[in-house]
Amino acid sequence: MTTKKNRVLSGMRPTGKLHIGHYFGALQNWVRLQNDPAYECFYFIADWHALTSDYADSSAVAQNTIEIVTDYLAAGLDPQKSVIFQQSLVPEHAELHLLLGMVTPLGWLERVPTYKEAFENVTNKDLHTYGFLGYPGLQTADIVMYSEPGAPLFVPVGEDQVSHVELSREIVRKFNFHFGLQISPDLFQGGRDAPIVRLLLEIEGIIGIKSPADWDAISREPGRTNLETHIREHVRKAGIDNFLSSLPASLREYFDVSGLSEPEAMLTQTPRIPGLDGRKMSKSYGNAITLSESDADIRGKTKVMVTDPARKRRSDPGNPDVCPVYDWHKLFSSPETLAWAAEGCRSAGIGCIECKAKMADHLIEWIAPIRERRVQYEKNPARVLEVIDTGSKRARDVAKVTMERVREAVFGWQKKRAEIKNS
């Protein structure tokens, strides 16, 4: 018996060239996962997501997509080990988004913290659009499109993103509540000895069903429908996977799952990566070092990095634990240099300019092989397009299988056609 691999799904919006924050925050872990034989990895460029906030000017999306895939490859993602694809080349994502939207309560979307924060902080864009509100639904579709019955589905995230995955789980539960769980009529047959009686004993006190006066009534309407409604409500709250795993095999056989698998958050520990100005590293802040940065630009940008604000003069001792430069030393420097920087800072034995220069030396040494690989792909953009197209075809092959399962769960056309054919 072959054990199914765990599946991993993650992606980035095409905002342009990636920086070292992207590498240590995501790419480093993606490469590790693709090299682990226990995982089957899907990494994509979320070009539709770019339109949810930047619809007014989409002229840069195509080139930015190429830039990001180039950085994916330069950072070590291997199209032979991972499926690297473009969201909009897999139209099934849009179809699944549509179907999930049919059951997603409006209030769930309006209460998303990042939705509220965006309205408070983004003043130069009109975000009062259906696309921006429905972002979590599309995000859920992106993830669960690559679910497979019997195979765990993981989304690598930091602690601040766990709530996004939890909302996706809630949306999937809501979908499966309506479409994903088929209950066999045999569950209700047999009067007092019907399997439903044993099921009620398993979950008694949770759904609150009392013993009926007429046991045969449980197989007739409205008794059967009422019982099924209670069961489905319990399943919605507990989740299909949790519900089924809690049942003995003799009861599980009365349930068939043809919906979607709930994704799980894979917590990823990432180092602190402050920007050049001490704030969170972001291209929009202009405080980042890209993976394609030249040696001269690296030295020029790091030379003006902020340091310990208490160290105003060369002779003042500093505290490396509050210095962004020292945070970067932890990423790029050798243990010997790290000790030299910490001791020199605390004793004022070295100046900040000297400390920055040494860190820049190690950063340049670290980034060189990534940059060299990137240059090779920059010279051959057709190769990058080939990776995108090939990966997108592979992703779509998986998506088509998922959507066949989803369409049947929603509409039951295969079952209906078979009934008509055999009648």
Coordinates of C-alpha atoms in Angstrom, one line a residue:
M1 CA 0.0 0.0 0.0
T2 CA 1.4 3.3 -1.1
T3 CA 1.1 6.2 1.5
K4 CA 0.0 9.4 0.0
K5 CA 2.4 12.3 0.3
N6 CA 1.6 15.4 2.4
R7 CA 0.7 18.3 0.1
V8 CA 2.0 21.8 0.6
L9 CA 0.6 25.0 -1.0
S10 CA 2.0 28.5 -0.8
G11 CA 2.4 31.5 -3.1
M12 CA 3.2 35.2 -3.4
R13 CA 1.6 38.2 -5.1
P14 CA 3.6 39.5 -8.2
T15 CA 4.9 42.7 -6.7
G16 CA 8.3 42.6 -8.3
K17 CA 11.7 41.3 -7.4
L18 CA 12.0 39.5 -4.1
H19 CA 14.2 40.6 -1.2
I20 CA 16.1 38.9 1.6
G21 CA 13.0 39.1 3.8
H22 CA 11.1 36.9 1.4
Y23 CA 13.9 34.4 1.3
F24 CA 14.2 34.0 5.1
G25 CA 10.5 34.4 5.6
A26 CA 9.3 31.8 3.0
L27 CA 11.7 30.7 0.3
Q28 CA 14.2 29.0 2.5
N29 CA 11.5 26.9 4.1
W30 CA 9.9 26.1 0.6
V31 CA 13.2 24.8 -0.6
R32 CA 13.5 22.6 2.5
L33 CA 10.1 21.2 2.0
Q34 CA 10.6 20.4 -1.7
N35 CA 13.7 18.4 -0.8
D36 CA 11.8 16.4 1.8
P37 CA 10.4 13.2 0.1
A38 CA 7.4 13.3 2.5
Y39 CA 6.0 16.4 0.7
E40 CA 4.5 17.2 -2.7
C41 CA 4.9 21.0 -3.1
F42 CA 2.8 23.5 -5.1
Y43 CA 4.2 27.1 -5.2
F44 CA 2.4 29.7 -7.3
I45 CA 2.3 33.4 -8.3
A46 CA -1.0 34.9 -7.2
D47 CA -1.6 37.2 -10.2
W48 CA -5.4 37.4 -9.7
H49 CA -4.8 38.4 -6.1
A50 CA -2.7 41.4 -7.4
L51 CA -5.9 42.7 -9.0
T52 CA -7.8 42.8 -5.7
S53 CA -6.0 45.9 -4.7
D54 CA -4.1 47.0 -7.8
Y55 CA -6.8 46.7 -10.4
A56 CA -6.3 50.3 -11.5
D57 CA -3.0 49.5 -13.2
S58 CA -2.2 45.9 -14.1
S59 CA 0.6 46.8 -16.6
A60 CA 3.4 45.5 -14.4
V61 CA 1.8 42.1 -13.4
A62 CA 3.2 40.1 -16.3
Q63 CA 6.8 41.3 -15.9
N64 CA 6.6 41.0 -12.1
T65 CA 5.4 37.4 -12.4
I66 CA 8.5 36.6 -14.5
E67 CA 10.7 38.4 -11.9
I68 CA 9.2 36.4 -9.0
V69 CA 9.6 33.1 -10.8
T70 CA 13.2 34.0 -11.7
D71 CA 13.8 34.6 -8.0
Y72 CA 12.1 31.4 -7.0
L73 CA 14.5 29.5 -9.3
A74 CA 17.5 31.5 -8.2
A75 CA 16.7 30.8 -4.5
G76 CA 16.7 27.1 -5.2
L77 CA 13.2 26.0 -6.1
D78 CA 13.4 23.2 -8.6
P79 CA 10.6 22.6 -11.1
Q80 CA 11.5 18.9 -11.1
K81 CA 10.8 18.8 -7.4
S82 CA 8.0 21.4 -7.0
V83 CA 5.0 22.4 -9.1
I84 CA 5.7 26.1 -9.9
F85 CA 2.7 27.7 -11.5
Q86 CA 0.7 30.9 -12.3
Q87 CA -2.7 31.2 -10.7
S88 CA -4.5 32.7 -13.7
L89 CA -3.4 29.8 -16.0
V90 CA -5.4 27.4 -13.8
P91 CA -9.0 28.7 -14.4
E92 CA -10.4 26.1 -12.0
H93 CA -9.3 28.4 -9.2
A94 CA -11.9 30.9 -10.3
E95 CA -14.7 28.3 -10.6
L96 CA -14.0 27.0 -7.1
H97 CA -13.9 30.5 -5.8
L98 CA -17.3 31.0 -7.2
L99 CA -18.7 27.9 -5.6
L100 CA -17.2 28.7 -2.2
G101 CA -18.6 32.2 -2.5
M102 CA -22.1 30.7 -2.7
V103 CA -21.9 29.5 0.9
T104 CA -19.5 31.9 2.6
P105 CA -21.4 34.3 5.0
L106 CA -20.7 38.0 4.2
G107 CA -20.1 38.7 7.9
W108 CA -17.1 36.3 7.9
L109 CA -15.4 38.4 5.2
E110 CA -16.2 41.7 6.7
R111 CA -14.7 40.7 10.1
V112 CA -11.3 39.7 8.7
P113 CA -8.8 41.8 10.6
T114 CA -6.6 42.6 7.5
Y115 CA -9.7 43.7 5.6
K116 CA -10.5 46.3 8.3
E117 CA -6.8 47.3 8.6
A118 CA -6.6 47.9 4.9
F119 CA -9.4 50.5 5.0
E120 CA -7.7 52.2 7.9
N121 CA -4.2 52.3 6.3
V122 CA -4.6 52.4 2.6
T123 CA -5.8 55.8 1.5
N124 CA -4.6 56.0 -2.1
K125 CA -6.7 53.1 -3.5
D126 CA -10.4 52.4 -3.6
L127 CA -10.8 49.0 -1.9
H128 CA -14.6 49.0 -1.8
T129 CA -14.8 46.2 -4.4
Y130 CA -16.3 42.7 -4.4
G131 CA -12.8 41.4 -5.4
F132 CA -11.1 42.8 -2.3
L133 CA -13.9 41.7 0.0
G134 CA -13.8 38.2 -1.5
Y135 CA -10.0 37.8 -1.2
P136 CA -10.2 35.1 1.5
G137 CA -12.6 33.1 -0.6
L138 CA -10.1 33.1 -3.5
Q139 CA -7.3 32.3 -1.1
T140 CA -9.2 29.3 0.2
A141 CA -9.8 28.1 -3.4
D142 CA -6.1 28.4 -4.1
I143 CA -5.3 26.2 -1.2
V144 CA -7.9 23.5 -1.2
M145 CA -7.7 23.1 -5.0
Y146 CA -4.7 20.9 -4.2
S147 CA -6.4 18.8 -1.5
E148 CA -6.6 15.1 -2.1
P149 CA -8.7 12.6 -0.1
G150 CA -6.5 10.9 2.4
A151 CA -3.5 13.3 2.0
P152 CA -2.9 16.0 4.6
L153 CA -2.8 19.6 3.1
F154 CA -0.4 22.1 4.7
V155 CA 0.1 25.8 4.3
P156 CA 3.4 27.1 5.6
V157 CA 2.7 30.3 7.6
G158 CA 4.0 32.5 10.4
E159 CA 2.0 33.0 13.6
D160 CA 0.4 36.2 12.2
Q161 CA -1.1 34.3 9.3
V162 CA -2.7 31.3 11.2
S163 CA -6.0 33.1 11.3
H164 CA -6.1 33.2 7.5
V165 CA -5.8 29.4 7.4
E166 CA -8.4 29.1 10.1
L167 CA -10.9 31.1 8.1
S168 CA -10.2 28.8 5.1
R169 CA -10.9 25.8 7.3
E170 CA -14.2 27.4 8.3
I171 CA -15.2 28.1 4.7
V172 CA -14.4 24.5 3.8
R173 CA -16.5 23.2 6.7
K174 CA -19.4 25.3 5.5
F175 CA -19.0 24.0 2.0
N176 CA -18.8 20.4 3.1
F177 CA -21.7 20.9 5.4
H178 CA -23.8 21.6 2.3
F179 CA -22.2 19.5 -0.3
G180 CA -19.3 17.4 0.9
L181 CA -20.9 14.7 3.1
Q182 CA -23.2 12.0 1.7
I183 CA -25.1 10.0 4.3
S184 CA -26.3 6.5 3.3
P185 CA -30.1 5.8 3.7
D186 CA -29.1 2.6 5.4
L187 CA -28.0 4.6 8.5
F188 CA -31.7 5.1 9.3
Q189 CA -32.9 1.6 8.7
G190 CA -33.6 -1.0 11.4
G191 CA -35.7 0.7 13.9
R192 CA -34.2 0.4 17.4
D193 CA -31.2 -1.5 16.0
A194 CA -30.6 1.1 13.2
P195 CA -27.0 2.3 12.9
I196 CA -28.2 5.8 13.6
V197 CA -29.0 4.8 17.2
R198 CA -25.3 3.8 17.8
L199 CA -24.2 7.0 16.1
L200 CA -26.4 9.1 18.5
L201 CA -24.8 7.3 21.4
E202 CA -21.4 8.3 20.1
I203 CA -22.2 11.9 19.9
E204 CA -25.1 12.1 22.5
G205 CA -25.1 15.3 24.5
I206 CA -23.5 17.2 21.6
I207 CA -26.5 17.2 19.2
G208 CA -29.0 16.6 22.0
I209 CA -31.3 13.9 20.4
K210 CA -33.8 12.2 22.7
S211 CA -35.0 8.6 22.1
P212 CA -38.2 8.7 19.9
A213 CA -41.4 7.0 21.1
D214 CA -41.7 5.3 17.7
W215 CA -38.3 3.9 16.6
D216 CA -39.4 3.1 13.1
A217 CA -40.1 6.9 12.7
I218 CA -36.4 7.6 12.3
S219 CA -36.5 6.1 8.8
R220 CA -39.5 8.1 7.7
E221 CA -40.1 11.8 7.1
P222 CA -39.8 14.2 8.8
G223 CA -37.8 12.1 11.4
R224 CA -35.0 11.2 9.1
T225 CA -34.6 14.7 7.7
N226 CA -34.5 16.1 11.2
L227 CA -31.9 13.6 12.3
E228 CA -29.8 14.3 9.3
T229 CA -30.0 18.0 9.9
H230 CA -28.7 17.6 13.4
I231 CA -25.9 15.3 12.3
R232 CA -24.8 17.8 9.6
E233 CA -24.8 20.7 12.1
H234 CA -22.6 18.6 14.4
V235 CA -20.3 17.9 11.5
R236 CA -20.2 21.5 10.5
K237 CA -19.0 22.5 14.0
A238 CA -16.5 19.6 14.5
G239 CA -15.3 19.3 10.9
I240 CA -15.7 16.3 8.7
D241 CA -12.3 14.9 9.3
N242 CA -12.7 15.2 13.1
F243 CA -16.2 13.7 13.0
L244 CA -15.2 10.7 10.9
S245 CA -12.0 10.0 12.9
S246 CA -14.0 9.8 16.1
L247 CA -16.3 7.1 14.8
P248 CA -15.7 3.4 14.8
A249 CA -15.2 1.8 11.4
S250 CA -18.6 0.1 11.6
L251 CA -20.3 3.6 11.5
R252 CA -17.9 5.4 9.1
E253 CA -19.0 3.1 6.3
Y254 CA -22.4 5.0 6.2
F255 CA -20.7 8.2 5.3
D256 CA -19.0 9.2 2.0
V257 CA -16.9 12.3 1.7
S258 CA -16.6 13.9 -1.7
G259 CA -16.0 17.5 -0.7
L260 CA -12.8 19.3 0.2
S261 CA -10.1 18.7 2.7
E262 CA -9.5 21.2 5.5
P263 CA -6.0 22.7 5.2
E264 CA -3.7 22.8 8.2
A265 CA -1.3 25.6 9.1
M266 CA 2.3 24.6 9.2
L267 CA 3.9 27.0 11.6
T268 CA 7.2 28.3 10.3
Q269 CA 9.7 29.9 12.6
T270 CA 11.4 32.8 10.8
P271 CA 14.3 34.9 12.1
R272 CA 13.8 38.6 12.7
I273 CA 14.6 40.5 9.5
P274 CA 14.3 44.2 10.0
G275 CA 14.6 46.6 7.1
L276 CA 17.4 49.1 6.6
D277 CA 15.5 51.6 8.7
G278 CA 14.5 49.2 11.5
R279 CA 10.9 48.8 10.4
K280 CA 9.6 45.6 8.8
M281 CA 11.3 44.9 5.6
S282 CA 9.1 45.9 2.7
K283 CA 9.7 47.1 -0.8
S284 CA 7.0 49.8 -0.3
Y285 CA 9.1 51.2 2.5
G286 CA 12.2 51.3 0.3
N287 CA 14.2 49.5 3.1
A288 CA 14.9 46.2 1.5
I289 CA 17.9 44.4 -0.2
T290 CA 16.7 42.4 -3.2
L291 CA 18.1 39.0 -4.1
S292 CA 19.5 40.6 -7.3
E293 CA 21.2 43.6 -5.5
S294 CA 24.7 44.5 -6.8
D295 CA 27.7 44.6 -4.4
A296 CA 27.9 48.4 -4.8
D297 CA 24.2 48.8 -3.9
I298 CA 24.5 46.4 -1.0
R299 CA 27.4 48.4 0.5
G300 CA 25.7 51.7 -0.2
K301 CA 22.4 50.8 1.4
T302 CA 23.9 49.0 4.4
K303 CA 26.2 51.9 5.1
V304 CA 23.2 54.0 6.1
M305 CA 21.4 51.3 8.1
V306 CA 20.0 52.4 11.5
T307 CA 21.8 51.0 14.5
D308 CA 21.3 51.2 18.3
P309 CA 19.8 54.6 18.8
A310 CA 21.6 55.0 22.1
R311 CA 24.9 54.8 20.4
K312 CA 25.3 58.4 19.2
R313 CA 29.1 58.6 19.3
R314 CA 31.9 56.3 18.3
S315 CA 33.0 56.0 21.9
D316 CA 29.5 55.1 23.2
P317 CA 29.0 51.4 24.0
G318 CA 26.0 49.9 22.3
N319 CA 23.6 47.0 22.7
P320 CA 23.7 44.6 19.7
D321 CA 20.4 43.1 20.8
V322 CA 18.5 46.2 19.7
C323 CA 20.5 46.8 16.6
P324 CA 19.2 45.8 13.1
V325 CA 22.8 45.4 11.8
Y326 CA 23.4 42.7 14.4
D327 CA 20.2 41.0 13.4
W328 CA 21.6 40.8 9.9
H329 CA 24.9 39.5 11.2
K330 CA 23.0 36.6 12.7
L331 CA 21.8 35.7 9.2
F332 CA 24.9 36.1 7.2
S333 CA 28.0 36.2 9.4
S334 CA 30.2 33.4 10.8
P335 CA 30.1 32.7 14.6
E336 CA 33.5 34.3 14.9
T337 CA 32.3 37.5 13.3
L338 CA 29.1 37.4 15.3
A339 CA 31.1 37.3 18.5
W340 CA 33.4 40.1 17.3
A341 CA 30.4 42.3 16.4
A342 CA 28.7 41.7 19.8
E343 CA 31.8 42.3 21.9
G344 CA 33.0 45.2 19.8
C345 CA 29.6 46.9 20.1
R346 CA 29.2 46.5 23.8
S347 CA 32.7 47.7 24.5
A348 CA 32.8 50.4 21.9
G349 CA 35.8 48.6 20.5
I350 CA 34.5 48.9 17.0
G351 CA 32.4 51.6 15.3
C352 CA 29.1 51.1 13.6
I353 CA 30.6 51.9 10.2
E354 CA 33.1 49.1 10.7
C355 CA 30.4 46.7 11.9
K356 CA 28.2 47.4 8.9
A357 CA 31.1 46.9 6.5
K358 CA 31.9 43.5 7.9
M359 CA 28.2 42.5 7.8
A360 CA 28.1 43.6 4.1
D361 CA 31.1 41.4 3.3
H362 CA 29.2 38.4 4.6
L363 CA 25.9 39.4 2.9
I364 CA 27.7 39.7 -0.4
E365 CA 29.3 36.4 0.0
W366 CA 25.9 34.8 0.9
I367 CA 24.0 36.4 -1.9
A368 CA 26.6 35.8 -4.7
P369 CA 25.4 32.2 -5.8
I370 CA 21.7 33.3 -5.7
R371 CA 22.5 36.3 -7.8
E372 CA 24.6 34.3 -10.2
R373 CA 21.8 31.8 -10.8
R374 CA 19.4 34.7 -11.3
V375 CA 21.6 36.2 -14.0
Q376 CA 21.5 33.0 -15.9
Y377 CA 17.7 33.0 -15.9
E378 CA 17.6 36.7 -16.8
K379 CA 19.6 35.9 -19.9
N380 CA 17.0 33.3 -20.9
P381 CA 13.5 34.5 -20.0
A382 CA 12.0 31.9 -22.4
R383 CA 13.3 29.3 -19.9
V384 CA 11.4 31.0 -17.1
L385 CA 8.2 31.1 -19.2
E386 CA 8.7 27.4 -19.9
V387 CA 8.8 26.7 -16.2
I388 CA 5.6 28.7 -15.7
D389 CA 3.8 27.0 -18.5
T390 CA 4.9 23.5 -17.7
G391 CA 4.2 23.9 -14.0
S392 CA 0.8 25.4 -14.7
K393 CA -0.2 22.5 -16.9
R394 CA 0.8 20.1 -14.1
A395 CA -1.2 22.2 -11.6
R396 CA -4.2 22.2 -13.8
D397 CA -4.1 18.4 -14.2
V398 CA -4.5 18.2 -10.4
A399 CA -7.1 21.0 -10.4
K400 CA -9.3 19.3 -13.0
V401 CA -9.5 16.2 -10.8
T402 CA -10.5 18.3 -7.8
M403 CA -13.2 20.1 -9.7
E404 CA -14.7 16.9 -11.0
R405 CA -15.1 15.8 -7.4
V406 CA -16.4 19.2 -6.3
R407 CA -18.9 19.5 -9.2
E408 CA -20.3 16.0 -8.5
A409 CA -20.6 16.9 -4.8
V410 CA -22.5 20.1 -5.6
F411 CA -24.7 19.0 -8.6
G412 CA -24.5 15.2 -8.7
W413 CA -24.6 15.1 -12.5
Q414 CA -22.7 11.9 -12.8
K415 CA -25.1 10.2 -10.5
K416 CA -28.1 11.7 -12.3
R417 CA -26.8 10.7 -15.8
A418 CA -26.2 7.1 -14.5
E419 CA -29.8 7.0 -13.1
I420 CA -31.2 8.1 -16.5
K421 CA -29.0 5.7 -18.4
N422 CA -30.0 2.7 -16.3
S423 CA -33.7 3.5 -16.1

